[in-house]
JSON list of C-alpha atoms in Angstrom, two decimals:
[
{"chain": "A", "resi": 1, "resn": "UNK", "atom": "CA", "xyz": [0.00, 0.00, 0.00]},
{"chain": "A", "resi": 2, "resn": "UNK", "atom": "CA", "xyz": [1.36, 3.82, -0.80]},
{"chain": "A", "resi": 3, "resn": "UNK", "atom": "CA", "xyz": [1.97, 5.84, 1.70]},
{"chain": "A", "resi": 4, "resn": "UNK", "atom": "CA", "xyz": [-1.14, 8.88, 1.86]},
{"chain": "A", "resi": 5, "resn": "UNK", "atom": "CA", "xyz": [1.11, 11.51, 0.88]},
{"chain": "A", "resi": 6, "resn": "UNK", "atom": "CA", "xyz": [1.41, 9.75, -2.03]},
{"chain": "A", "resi": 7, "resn": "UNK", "atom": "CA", "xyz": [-1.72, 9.30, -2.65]},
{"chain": "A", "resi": 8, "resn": "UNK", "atom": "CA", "xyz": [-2.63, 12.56, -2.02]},
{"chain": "A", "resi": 9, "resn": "UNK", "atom": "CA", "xyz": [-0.37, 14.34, -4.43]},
{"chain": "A", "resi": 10, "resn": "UNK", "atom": "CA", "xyz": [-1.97, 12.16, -7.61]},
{"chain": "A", "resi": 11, "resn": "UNK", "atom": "CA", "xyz": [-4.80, 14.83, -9.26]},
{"chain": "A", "resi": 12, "resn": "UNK", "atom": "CA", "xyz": [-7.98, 12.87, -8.68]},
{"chain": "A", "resi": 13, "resn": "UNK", "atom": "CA", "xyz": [-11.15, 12.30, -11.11]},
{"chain": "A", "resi": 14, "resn": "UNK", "atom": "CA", "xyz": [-13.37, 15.40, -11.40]},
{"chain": "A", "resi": 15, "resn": "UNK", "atom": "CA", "xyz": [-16.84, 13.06, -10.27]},
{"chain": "A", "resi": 16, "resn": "UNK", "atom": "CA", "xyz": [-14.49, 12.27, -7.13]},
{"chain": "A", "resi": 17, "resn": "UNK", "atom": "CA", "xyz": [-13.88, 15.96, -6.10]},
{"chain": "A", "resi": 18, "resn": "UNK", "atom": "CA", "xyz": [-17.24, 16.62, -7.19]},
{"chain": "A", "resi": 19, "resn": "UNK", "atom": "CA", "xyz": [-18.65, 13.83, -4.66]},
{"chain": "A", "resi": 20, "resn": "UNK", "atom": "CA", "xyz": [-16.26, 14.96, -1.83]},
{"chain": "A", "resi": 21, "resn": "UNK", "atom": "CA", "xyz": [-17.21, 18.39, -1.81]},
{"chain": "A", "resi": 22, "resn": "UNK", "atom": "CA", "xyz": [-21.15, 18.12, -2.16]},
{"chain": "A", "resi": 23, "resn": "UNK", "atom": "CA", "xyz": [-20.70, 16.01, 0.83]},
{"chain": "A", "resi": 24, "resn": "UNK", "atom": "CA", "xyz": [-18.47, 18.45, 2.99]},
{"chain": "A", "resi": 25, "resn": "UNK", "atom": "CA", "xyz": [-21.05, 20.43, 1.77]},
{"chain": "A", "resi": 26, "resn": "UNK", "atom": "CA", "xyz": [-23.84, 18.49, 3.39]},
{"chain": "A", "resi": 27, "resn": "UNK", "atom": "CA", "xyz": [-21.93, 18.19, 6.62]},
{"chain": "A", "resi": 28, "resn": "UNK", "atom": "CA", "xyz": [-21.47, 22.02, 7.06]},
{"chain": "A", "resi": 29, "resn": "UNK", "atom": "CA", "xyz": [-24.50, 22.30, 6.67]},
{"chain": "A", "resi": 30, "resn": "UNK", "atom": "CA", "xyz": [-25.52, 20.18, 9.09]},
{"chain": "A", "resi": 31, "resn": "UNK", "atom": "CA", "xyz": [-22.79, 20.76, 11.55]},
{"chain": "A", "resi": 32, "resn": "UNK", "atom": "CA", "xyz": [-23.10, 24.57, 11.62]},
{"chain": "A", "resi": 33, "resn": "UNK", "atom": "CA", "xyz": [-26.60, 25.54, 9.49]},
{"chain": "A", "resi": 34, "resn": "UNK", "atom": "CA", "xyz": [-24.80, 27.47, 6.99]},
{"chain": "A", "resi": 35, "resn": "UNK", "atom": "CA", "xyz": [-24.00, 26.36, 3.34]},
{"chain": "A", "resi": 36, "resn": "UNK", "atom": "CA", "xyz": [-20.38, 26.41, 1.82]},
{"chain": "A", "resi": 37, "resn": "UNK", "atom": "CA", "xyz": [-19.78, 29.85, 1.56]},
{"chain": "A", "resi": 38, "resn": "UNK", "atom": "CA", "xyz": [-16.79, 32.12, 0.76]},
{"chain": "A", "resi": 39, "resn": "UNK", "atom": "CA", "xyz": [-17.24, 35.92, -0.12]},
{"chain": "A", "resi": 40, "resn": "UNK", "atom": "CA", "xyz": [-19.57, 36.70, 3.08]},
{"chain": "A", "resi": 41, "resn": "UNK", "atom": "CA", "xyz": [-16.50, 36.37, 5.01]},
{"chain": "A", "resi": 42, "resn": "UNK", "atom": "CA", "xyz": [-14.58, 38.31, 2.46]},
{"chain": "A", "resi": 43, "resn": "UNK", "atom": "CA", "xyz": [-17.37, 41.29, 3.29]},
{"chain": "A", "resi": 44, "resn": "UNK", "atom": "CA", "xyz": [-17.03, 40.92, 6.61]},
{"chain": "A", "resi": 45, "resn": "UNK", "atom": "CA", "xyz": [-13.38, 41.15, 6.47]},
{"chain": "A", "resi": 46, "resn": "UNK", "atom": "CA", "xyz": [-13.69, 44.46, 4.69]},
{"chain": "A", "resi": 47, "resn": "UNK", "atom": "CA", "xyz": [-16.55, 45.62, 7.06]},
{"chain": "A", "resi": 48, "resn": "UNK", "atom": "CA", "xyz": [-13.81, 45.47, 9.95]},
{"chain": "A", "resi": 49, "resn": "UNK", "atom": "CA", "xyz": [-10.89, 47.24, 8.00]},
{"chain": "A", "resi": 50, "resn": "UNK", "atom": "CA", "xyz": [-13.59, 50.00, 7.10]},
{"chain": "A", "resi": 51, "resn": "UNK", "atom": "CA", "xyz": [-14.39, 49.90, 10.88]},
{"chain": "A", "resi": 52, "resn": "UNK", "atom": "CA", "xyz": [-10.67, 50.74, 11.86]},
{"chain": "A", "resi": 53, "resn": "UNK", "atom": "CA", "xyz": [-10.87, 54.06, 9.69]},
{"chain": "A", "resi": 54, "resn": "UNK", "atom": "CA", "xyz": [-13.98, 55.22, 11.36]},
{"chain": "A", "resi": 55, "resn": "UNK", "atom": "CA", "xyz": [-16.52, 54.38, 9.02]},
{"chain": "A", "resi": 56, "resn": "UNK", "atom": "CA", "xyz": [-19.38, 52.13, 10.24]},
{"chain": "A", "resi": 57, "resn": "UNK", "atom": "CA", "xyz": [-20.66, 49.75, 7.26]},
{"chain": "A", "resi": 58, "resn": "UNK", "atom": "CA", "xyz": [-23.05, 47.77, 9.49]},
{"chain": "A", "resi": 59, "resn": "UNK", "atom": "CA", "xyz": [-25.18, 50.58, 9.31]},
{"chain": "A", "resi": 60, "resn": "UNK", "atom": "CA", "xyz": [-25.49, 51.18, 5.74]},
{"chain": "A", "resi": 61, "resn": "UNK", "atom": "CA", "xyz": [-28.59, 49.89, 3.67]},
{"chain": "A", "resi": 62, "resn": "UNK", "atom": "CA", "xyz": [-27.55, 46.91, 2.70]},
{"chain": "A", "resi": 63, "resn": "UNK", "atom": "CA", "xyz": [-26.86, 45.45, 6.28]},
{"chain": "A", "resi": 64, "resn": "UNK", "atom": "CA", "xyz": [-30.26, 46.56, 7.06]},
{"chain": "A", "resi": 65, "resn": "UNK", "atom": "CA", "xyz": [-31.35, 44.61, 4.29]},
{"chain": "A", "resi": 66, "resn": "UNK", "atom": "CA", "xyz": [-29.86, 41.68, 5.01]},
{"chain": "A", "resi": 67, "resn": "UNK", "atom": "CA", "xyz": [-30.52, 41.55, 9.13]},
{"chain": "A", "resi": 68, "resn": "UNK", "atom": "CA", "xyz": [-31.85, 38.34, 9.16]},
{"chain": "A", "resi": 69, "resn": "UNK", "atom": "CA", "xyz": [-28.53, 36.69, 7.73]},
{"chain": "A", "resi": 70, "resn": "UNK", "atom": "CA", "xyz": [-25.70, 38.52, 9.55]},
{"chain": "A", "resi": 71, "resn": "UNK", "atom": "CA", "xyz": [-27.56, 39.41, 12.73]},
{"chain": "A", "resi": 72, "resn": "UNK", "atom": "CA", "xyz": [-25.52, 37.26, 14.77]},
{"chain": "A", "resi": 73, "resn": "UNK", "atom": "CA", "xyz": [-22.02, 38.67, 13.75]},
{"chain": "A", "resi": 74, "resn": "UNK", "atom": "CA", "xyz": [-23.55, 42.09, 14.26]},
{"chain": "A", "resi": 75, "resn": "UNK", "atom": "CA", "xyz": [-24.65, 41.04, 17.52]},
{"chain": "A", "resi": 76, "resn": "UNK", "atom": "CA", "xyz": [-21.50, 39.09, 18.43]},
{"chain": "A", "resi": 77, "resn": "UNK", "atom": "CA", "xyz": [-19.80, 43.00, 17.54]},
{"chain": "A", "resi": 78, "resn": "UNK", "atom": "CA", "xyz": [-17.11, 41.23, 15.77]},
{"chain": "A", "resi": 79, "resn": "UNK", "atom": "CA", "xyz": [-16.58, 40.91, 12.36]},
{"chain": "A", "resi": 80, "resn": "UNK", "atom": "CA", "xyz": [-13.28, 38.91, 12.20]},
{"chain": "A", "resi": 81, "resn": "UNK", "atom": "CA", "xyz": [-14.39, 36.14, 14.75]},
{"chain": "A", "resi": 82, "resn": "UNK", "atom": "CA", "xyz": [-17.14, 34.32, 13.25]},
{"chain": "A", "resi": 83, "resn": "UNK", "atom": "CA", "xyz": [-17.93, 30.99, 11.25]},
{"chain": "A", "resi": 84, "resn": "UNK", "atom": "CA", "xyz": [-17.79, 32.56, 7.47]},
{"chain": "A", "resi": 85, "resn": "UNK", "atom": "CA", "xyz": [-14.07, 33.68, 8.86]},
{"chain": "A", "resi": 86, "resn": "UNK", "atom": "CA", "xyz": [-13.49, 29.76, 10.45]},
{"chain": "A", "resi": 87, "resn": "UNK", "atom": "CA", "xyz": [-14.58, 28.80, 6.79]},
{"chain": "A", "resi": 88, "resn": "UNK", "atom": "CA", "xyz": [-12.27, 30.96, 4.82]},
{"chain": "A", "resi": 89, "resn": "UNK", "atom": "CA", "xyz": [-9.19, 30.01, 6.77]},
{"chain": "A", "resi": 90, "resn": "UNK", "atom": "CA", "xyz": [-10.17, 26.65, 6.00]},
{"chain": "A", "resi": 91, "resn": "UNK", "atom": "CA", "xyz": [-10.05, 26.85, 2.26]},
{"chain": "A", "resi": 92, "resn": "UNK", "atom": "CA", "xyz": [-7.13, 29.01, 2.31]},
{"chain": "A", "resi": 93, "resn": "UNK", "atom": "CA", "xyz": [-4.92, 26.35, 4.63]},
{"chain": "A", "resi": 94, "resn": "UNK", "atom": "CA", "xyz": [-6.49, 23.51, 2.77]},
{"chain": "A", "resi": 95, "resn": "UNK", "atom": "CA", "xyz": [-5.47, 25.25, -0.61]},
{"chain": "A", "resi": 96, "resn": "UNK", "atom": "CA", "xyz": [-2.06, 25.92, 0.46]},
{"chain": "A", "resi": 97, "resn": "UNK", "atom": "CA", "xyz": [-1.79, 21.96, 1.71]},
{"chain": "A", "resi": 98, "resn": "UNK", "atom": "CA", "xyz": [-3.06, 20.38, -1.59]},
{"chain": "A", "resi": 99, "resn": "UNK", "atom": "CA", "xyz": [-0.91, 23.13, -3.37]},
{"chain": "A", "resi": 100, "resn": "UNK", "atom": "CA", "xyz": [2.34, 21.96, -1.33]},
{"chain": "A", "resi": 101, "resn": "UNK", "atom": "CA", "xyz": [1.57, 18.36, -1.44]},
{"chain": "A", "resi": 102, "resn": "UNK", "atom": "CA", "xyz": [1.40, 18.21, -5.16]},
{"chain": "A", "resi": 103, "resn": "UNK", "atom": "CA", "xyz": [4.40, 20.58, -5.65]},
{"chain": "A", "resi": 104, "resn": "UNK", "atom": "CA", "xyz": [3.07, 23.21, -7.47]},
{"chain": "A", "resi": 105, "resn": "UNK", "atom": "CA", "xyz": [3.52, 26.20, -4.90]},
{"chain": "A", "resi": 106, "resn": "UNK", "atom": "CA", "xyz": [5.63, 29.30, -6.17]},
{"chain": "A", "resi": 107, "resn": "UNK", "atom": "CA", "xyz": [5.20, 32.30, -6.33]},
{"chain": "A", "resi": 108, "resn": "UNK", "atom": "CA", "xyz": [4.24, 34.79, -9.39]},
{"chain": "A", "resi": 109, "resn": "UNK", "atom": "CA", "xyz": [5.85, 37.91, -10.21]},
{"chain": "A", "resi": 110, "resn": "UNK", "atom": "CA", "xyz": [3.16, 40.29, -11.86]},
{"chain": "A", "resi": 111, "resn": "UNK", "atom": "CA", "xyz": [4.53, 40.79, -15.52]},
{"chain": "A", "resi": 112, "resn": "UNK", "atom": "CA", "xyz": [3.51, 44.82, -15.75]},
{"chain": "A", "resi": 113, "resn": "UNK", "atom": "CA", "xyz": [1.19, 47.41, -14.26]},
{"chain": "A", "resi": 114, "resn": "UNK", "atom": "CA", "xyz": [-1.56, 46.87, -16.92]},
{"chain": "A", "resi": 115, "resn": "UNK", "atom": "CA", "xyz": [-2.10, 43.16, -15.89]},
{"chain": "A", "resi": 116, "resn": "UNK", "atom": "CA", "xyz": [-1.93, 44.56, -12.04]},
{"chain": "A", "resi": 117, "resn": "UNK", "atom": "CA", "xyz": [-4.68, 47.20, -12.84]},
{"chain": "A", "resi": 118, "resn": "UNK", "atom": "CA", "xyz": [-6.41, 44.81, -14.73]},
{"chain": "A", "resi": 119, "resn": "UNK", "atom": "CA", "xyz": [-6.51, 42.38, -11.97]},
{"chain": "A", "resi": 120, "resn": "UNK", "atom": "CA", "xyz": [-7.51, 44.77, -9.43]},
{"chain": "A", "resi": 121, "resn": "UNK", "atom": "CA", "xyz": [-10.04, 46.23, -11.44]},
{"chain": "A", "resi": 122, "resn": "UNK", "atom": "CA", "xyz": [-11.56, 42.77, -12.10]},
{"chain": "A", "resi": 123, "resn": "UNK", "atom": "CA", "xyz": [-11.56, 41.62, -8.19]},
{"chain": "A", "resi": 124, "resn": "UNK", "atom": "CA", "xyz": [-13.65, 45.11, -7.48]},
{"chain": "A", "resi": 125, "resn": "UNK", "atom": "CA", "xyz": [-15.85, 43.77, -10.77]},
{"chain": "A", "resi": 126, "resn": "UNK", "atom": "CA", "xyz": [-15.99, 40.45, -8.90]},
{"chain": "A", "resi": 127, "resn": "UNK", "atom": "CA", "xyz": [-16.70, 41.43, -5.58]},
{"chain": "A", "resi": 128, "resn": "UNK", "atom": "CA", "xyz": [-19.26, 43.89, -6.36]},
{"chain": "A", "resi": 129, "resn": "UNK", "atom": "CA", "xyz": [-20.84, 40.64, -8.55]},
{"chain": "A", "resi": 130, "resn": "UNK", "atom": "CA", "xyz": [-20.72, 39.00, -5.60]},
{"chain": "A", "resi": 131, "resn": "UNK", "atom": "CA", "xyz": [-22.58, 41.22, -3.48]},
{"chain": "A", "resi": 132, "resn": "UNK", "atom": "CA", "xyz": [-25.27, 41.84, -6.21]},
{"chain": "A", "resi": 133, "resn": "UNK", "atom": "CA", "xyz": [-25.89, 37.95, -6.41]},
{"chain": "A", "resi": 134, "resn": "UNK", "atom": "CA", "xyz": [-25.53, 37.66, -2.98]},
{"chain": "A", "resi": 135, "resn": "UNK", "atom": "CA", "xyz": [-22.38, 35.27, -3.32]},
{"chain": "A", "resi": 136, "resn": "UNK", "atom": "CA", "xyz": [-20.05, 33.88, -5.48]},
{"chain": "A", "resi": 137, "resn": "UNK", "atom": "CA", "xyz": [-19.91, 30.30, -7.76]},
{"chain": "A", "resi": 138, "resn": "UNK", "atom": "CA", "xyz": [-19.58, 28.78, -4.36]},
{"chain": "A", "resi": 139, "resn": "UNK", "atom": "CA", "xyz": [-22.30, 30.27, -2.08]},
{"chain": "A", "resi": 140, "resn": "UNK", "atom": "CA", "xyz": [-24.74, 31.50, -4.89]},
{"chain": "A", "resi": 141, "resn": "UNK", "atom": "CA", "xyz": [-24.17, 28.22, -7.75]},
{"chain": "A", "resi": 142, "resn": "UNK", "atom": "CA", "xyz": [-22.85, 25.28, -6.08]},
{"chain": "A", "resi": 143, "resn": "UNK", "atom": "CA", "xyz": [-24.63, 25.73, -2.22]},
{"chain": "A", "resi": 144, "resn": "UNK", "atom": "CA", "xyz": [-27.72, 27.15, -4.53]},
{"chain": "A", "resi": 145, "resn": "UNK", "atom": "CA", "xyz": [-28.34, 24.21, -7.22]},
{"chain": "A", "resi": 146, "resn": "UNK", "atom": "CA", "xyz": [-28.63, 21.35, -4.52]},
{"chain": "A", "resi": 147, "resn": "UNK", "atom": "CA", "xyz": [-31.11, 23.78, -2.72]},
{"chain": "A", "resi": 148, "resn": "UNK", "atom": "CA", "xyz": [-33.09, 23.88, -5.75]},
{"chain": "A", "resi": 149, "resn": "UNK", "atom": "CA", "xyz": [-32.96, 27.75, -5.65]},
{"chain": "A", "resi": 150, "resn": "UNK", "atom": "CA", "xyz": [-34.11, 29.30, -9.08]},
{"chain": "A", "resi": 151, "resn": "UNK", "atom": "CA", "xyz": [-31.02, 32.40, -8.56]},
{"chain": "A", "resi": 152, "resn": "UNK", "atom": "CA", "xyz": [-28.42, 29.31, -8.76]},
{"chain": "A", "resi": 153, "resn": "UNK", "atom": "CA", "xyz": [-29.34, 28.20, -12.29]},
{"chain": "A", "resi": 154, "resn": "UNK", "atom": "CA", "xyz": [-29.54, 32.24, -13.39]},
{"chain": "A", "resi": 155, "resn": "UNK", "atom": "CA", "xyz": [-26.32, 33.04, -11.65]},
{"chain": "A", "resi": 156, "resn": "UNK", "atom": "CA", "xyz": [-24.82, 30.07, -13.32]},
{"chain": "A", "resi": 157, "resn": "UNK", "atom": "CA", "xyz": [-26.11, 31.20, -16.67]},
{"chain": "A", "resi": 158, "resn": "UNK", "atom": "CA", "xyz": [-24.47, 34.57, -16.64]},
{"chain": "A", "resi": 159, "resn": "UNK", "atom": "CA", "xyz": [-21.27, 33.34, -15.29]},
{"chain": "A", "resi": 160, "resn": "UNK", "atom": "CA", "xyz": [-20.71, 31.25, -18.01]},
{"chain": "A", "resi": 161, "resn": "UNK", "atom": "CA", "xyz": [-21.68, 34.53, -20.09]},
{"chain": "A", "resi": 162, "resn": "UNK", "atom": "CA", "xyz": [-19.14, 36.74, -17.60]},
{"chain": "A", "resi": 163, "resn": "UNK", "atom": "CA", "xyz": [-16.37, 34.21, -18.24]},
{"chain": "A", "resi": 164, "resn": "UNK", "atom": "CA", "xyz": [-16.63, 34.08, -22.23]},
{"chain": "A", "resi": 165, "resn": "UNK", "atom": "CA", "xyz": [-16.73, 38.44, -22.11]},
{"chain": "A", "resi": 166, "resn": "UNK", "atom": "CA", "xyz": [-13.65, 38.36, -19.96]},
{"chain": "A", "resi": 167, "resn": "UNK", "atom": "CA", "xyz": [-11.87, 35.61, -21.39]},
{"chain": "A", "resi": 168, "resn": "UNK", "atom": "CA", "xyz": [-12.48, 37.70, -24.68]},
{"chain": "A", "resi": 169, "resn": "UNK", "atom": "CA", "xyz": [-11.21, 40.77, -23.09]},
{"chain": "A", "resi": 170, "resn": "UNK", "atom": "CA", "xyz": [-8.24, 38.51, -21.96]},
{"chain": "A", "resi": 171, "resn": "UNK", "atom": "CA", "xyz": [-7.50, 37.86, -25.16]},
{"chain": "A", "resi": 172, "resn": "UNK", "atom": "CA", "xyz": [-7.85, 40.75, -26.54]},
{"chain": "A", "resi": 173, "resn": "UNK", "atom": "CA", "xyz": [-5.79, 43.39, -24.19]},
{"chain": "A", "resi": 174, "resn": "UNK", "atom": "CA", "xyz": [-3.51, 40.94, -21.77]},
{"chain": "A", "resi": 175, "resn": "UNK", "atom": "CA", "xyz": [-2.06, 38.35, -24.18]}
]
Protein backbone atom coordinates (compact mmCIF):
# COMPACT_ATOMS: atom_id res chain seq x y z
CA UNK A 1 0.00 0.00 0.00
CA UNK A 2 1.36 3.82 -0.80
CA UNK A 3 1.97 5.84 1.70
CA UNK A 4 -1.14 8.88 1.86
CA UNK A 5 1.11 11.51 0.88
CA UNK A 6 1.41 9.75 -2.03
CA UNK A 7 -1.72 9.30 -2.65
CA UNK A 8 -2.63 12.56 -2.02
CA UNK A 9 -0.37 14.34 -4.43
CA UNK A 10 -1.97 12.16 -7.61
CA UNK A 11 -4.80 14.83 -9.26
CA UNK A 12 -7.98 12.87 -8.68
CA UNK A 13 -11.15 12.30 -11.11
CA UNK A 14 -13.37 15.40 -11.40
CA UNK A 15 -16.84 13.06 -10.27
CA UNK A 16 -14.49 12.27 -7.13
CA UNK A 17 -13.88 15.96 -6.10
CA UNK A 18 -17.24 16.62 -7.19
CA UNK A 19 -18.65 13.83 -4.66
CA UNK A 20 -16.26 14.96 -1.83
CA UNK A 21 -17.21 18.39 -1.81
CA UNK A 22 -21.15 18.12 -2.16
CA UNK A 23 -20.70 16.01 0.83
CA UNK A 24 -18.47 18.45 2.99
CA UNK A 25 -21.05 20.43 1.77
CA UNK A 26 -23.84 18.49 3.39
CA UNK A 27 -21.93 18.19 6.62
CA UNK A 28 -21.47 22.02 7.06
CA UNK A 29 -24.50 22.30 6.67
CA UNK A 30 -25.52 20.18 9.09
CA UNK A 31 -22.79 20.76 11.55
CA UNK A 32 -23.10 24.57 11.62
CA UNK A 33 -26.60 25.54 9.49
CA UNK A 34 -24.80 27.47 6.99
CA UNK A 35 -24.00 26.36 3.34
CA UNK A 36 -20.38 26.41 1.82
CA UNK A 37 -19.78 29.85 1.56
CA UNK A 38 -16.79 32.12 0.76
CA UNK A 39 -17.24 35.92 -0.12
CA UNK A 40 -19.57 36.70 3.08
CA UNK A 41 -16.50 36.37 5.01
CA UNK A 42 -14.58 38.31 2.46
CA UNK A 43 -17.37 41.29 3.29
CA UNK A 44 -17.03 40.92 6.61
CA UNK A 45 -13.38 41.15 6.47
CA UNK A 46 -13.69 44.46 4.69
CA UNK A 47 -16.55 45.62 7.06
CA UNK A 48 -13.81 45.47 9.95
CA UNK A 49 -10.89 47.24 8.00
CA UNK A 50 -13.59 50.00 7.10
CA UNK A 51 -14.39 49.90 10.88
CA UNK A 52 -10.67 50.74 11.86
CA UNK A 53 -10.87 54.06 9.69
CA UNK A 54 -13.98 55.22 11.36
CA UNK A 55 -16.52 54.38 9.02
CA UNK A 56 -19.38 52.13 10.24
CA UNK A 57 -20.66 49.75 7.26
CA UNK A 58 -23.05 47.77 9.49
CA UNK A 59 -25.18 50.58 9.31
CA UNK A 60 -25.49 51.18 5.74
CA UNK A 61 -28.59 49.89 3.67
CA UNK A 62 -27.55 46.91 2.70
CA UNK A 63 -26.86 45.45 6.28
CA UNK A 64 -30.26 46.56 7.06
CA UNK A 65 -31.35 44.61 4.29
CA UNK A 66 -29.86 41.68 5.01
CA UNK A 67 -30.52 41.55 9.13
CA UNK A 68 -31.85 38.34 9.16
CA UNK A 69 -28.53 36.69 7.73
CA UNK A 70 -25.70 38.52 9.55
CA UNK A 71 -27.56 39.41 12.73
CA UNK A 72 -25.52 37.26 14.77
CA UNK A 73 -22.02 38.67 13.75
CA UNK A 74 -23.55 42.09 14.26
CA UNK A 75 -24.65 41.04 17.52
CA UNK A 76 -21.50 39.09 18.43
CA UNK A 77 -19.80 43.00 17.54
CA UNK A 78 -17.11 41.23 15.77
CA UNK A 79 -16.58 40.91 12.36
CA UNK A 80 -13.28 38.91 12.20
CA UNK A 81 -14.39 36.14 14.75
CA UNK A 82 -17.14 34.32 13.25
CA UNK A 83 -17.93 30.99 11.25
CA UNK A 84 -17.79 32.56 7.47
CA UNK A 85 -14.07 33.68 8.86
CA UNK A 86 -13.49 29.76 10.45
CA UNK A 87 -14.58 28.80 6.79
CA UNK A 88 -12.27 30.96 4.82
CA UNK A 89 -9.19 30.01 6.77
CA UNK A 90 -10.17 26.65 6.00
CA UNK A 91 -10.05 26.85 2.26
CA UNK A 92 -7.13 29.01 2.31
CA UNK A 93 -4.92 26.35 4.63
CA UNK A 94 -6.49 23.51 2.77
CA UNK A 95 -5.47 25.25 -0.61
CA UNK A 96 -2.06 25.92 0.46
CA UNK A 97 -1.79 21.96 1.71
CA UNK A 98 -3.06 20.38 -1.59
CA UNK A 99 -0.91 23.13 -3.37
CA UNK A 100 2.34 21.96 -1.33
CA UNK A 101 1.57 18.36 -1.44
CA UNK A 102 1.40 18.21 -5.16
CA UNK A 103 4.40 20.58 -5.65
CA UNK A 104 3.07 23.21 -7.47
CA UNK A 105 3.52 26.20 -4.90
CA UNK A 106 5.63 29.30 -6.17
CA UNK A 107 5.20 32.30 -6.33
CA UNK A 108 4.24 34.79 -9.39
CA UNK A 109 5.85 37.91 -10.21
CA UNK A 110 3.16 40.29 -11.86
CA UNK A 111 4.53 40.79 -15.52
CA UNK A 112 3.51 44.82 -15.75
CA UNK A 113 1.19 47.41 -14.26
CA UNK A 114 -1.56 46.87 -16.92
CA UNK A 115 -2.10 43.16 -15.89
CA UNK A 116 -1.93 44.56 -12.04
CA UNK A 117 -4.68 47.20 -12.84
CA UNK A 118 -6.41 44.81 -14.73
CA UNK A 119 -6.51 42.38 -11.97
CA UNK A 120 -7.51 44.77 -9.43
CA UNK A 121 -10.04 46.23 -11.44
CA UNK A 122 -11.56 42.77 -12.10
CA UNK A 123 -11.56 41.62 -8.19
CA UNK A 124 -13.65 45.11 -7.48
CA UNK A 125 -15.85 43.77 -10.77
CA UNK A 126 -15.99 40.45 -8.90
CA UNK A 127 -16.70 41.43 -5.58
CA UNK A 128 -19.26 43.89 -6.36
CA UNK A 129 -20.84 40.64 -8.55
CA UNK A 130 -20.72 39.00 -5.60
CA UNK A 131 -22.58 41.22 -3.48
CA UNK A 132 -25.27 41.84 -6.21
CA UNK A 133 -25.89 37.95 -6.41
CA UNK A 134 -25.53 37.66 -2.98
CA UNK A 135 -22.38 35.27 -3.32
CA UNK A 136 -20.05 33.88 -5.48
CA UNK A 137 -19.91 30.30 -7.76
CA UNK A 138 -19.58 28.78 -4.36
CA UNK A 139 -22.30 30.27 -2.08
CA UNK A 140 -24.74 31.50 -4.89
CA UNK A 141 -24.17 28.22 -7.75
CA UNK A 142 -22.85 25.28 -6.08
CA UNK A 143 -24.63 25.73 -2.22
CA UNK A 144 -27.72 27.15 -4.53
CA UNK A 145 -28.34 24.21 -7.22
CA UNK A 146 -28.63 21.35 -4.52
CA UNK A 147 -31.11 23.78 -2.72
CA UNK A 148 -33.09 23.88 -5.75
CA UNK A 149 -32.96 27.75 -5.65
CA UNK A 150 -34.11 29.30 -9.08
CA UNK A 151 -31.02 32.40 -8.56
CA UNK A 152 -28.42 29.31 -8.76
CA UNK A 153 -29.34 28.20 -12.29
CA UNK A 154 -29.54 32.24 -13.39
CA UNK A 155 -26.32 33.04 -11.65
CA UNK A 156 -24.82 30.07 -13.32
CA UNK A 157 -26.11 31.20 -16.67
CA UNK A 158 -24.47 34.57 -16.64
CA UNK A 159 -21.27 33.34 -15.29
CA UNK A 160 -20.71 31.25 -18.01
CA UNK A 161 -21.68 34.53 -20.09
CA UNK A 162 -19.14 36.74 -17.60
CA UNK A 163 -16.37 34.21 -18.24
CA UNK A 164 -16.63 34.08 -22.23
CA UNK A 165 -16.73 38.44 -22.11
CA UNK A 166 -13.65 38.36 -19.96
CA UNK A 167 -11.87 35.61 -21.39
CA UNK A 168 -12.48 37.70 -24.68
CA UNK A 169 -11.21 40.77 -23.09
CA UNK A 170 -8.24 38.51 -21.96
CA UNK A 171 -7.50 37.86 -25.16
CA UNK A 172 -7.85 40.75 -26.54
CA UNK A 173 -5.79 43.39 -24.19
CA UNK A 174 -3.51 40.94 -21.77
CA UNK A 175 -2.06 38.35 -24.18
Amino acid sequence: MKPIVTWLKKPWPYWVGGILLGFINVMLLAVSGISWQITSGFLLWGVGILEWFGLEPLRWEYFDHFKYYYAPVISNDHVFINQYTILNMGVIVGSLIATLLASQFKWKKIKNKRQFIFALFGGIIMGYGTRLAFGCNIGAFFSGIPSFSLHAWFFGIFAIFGAWIGSKILIRFLL
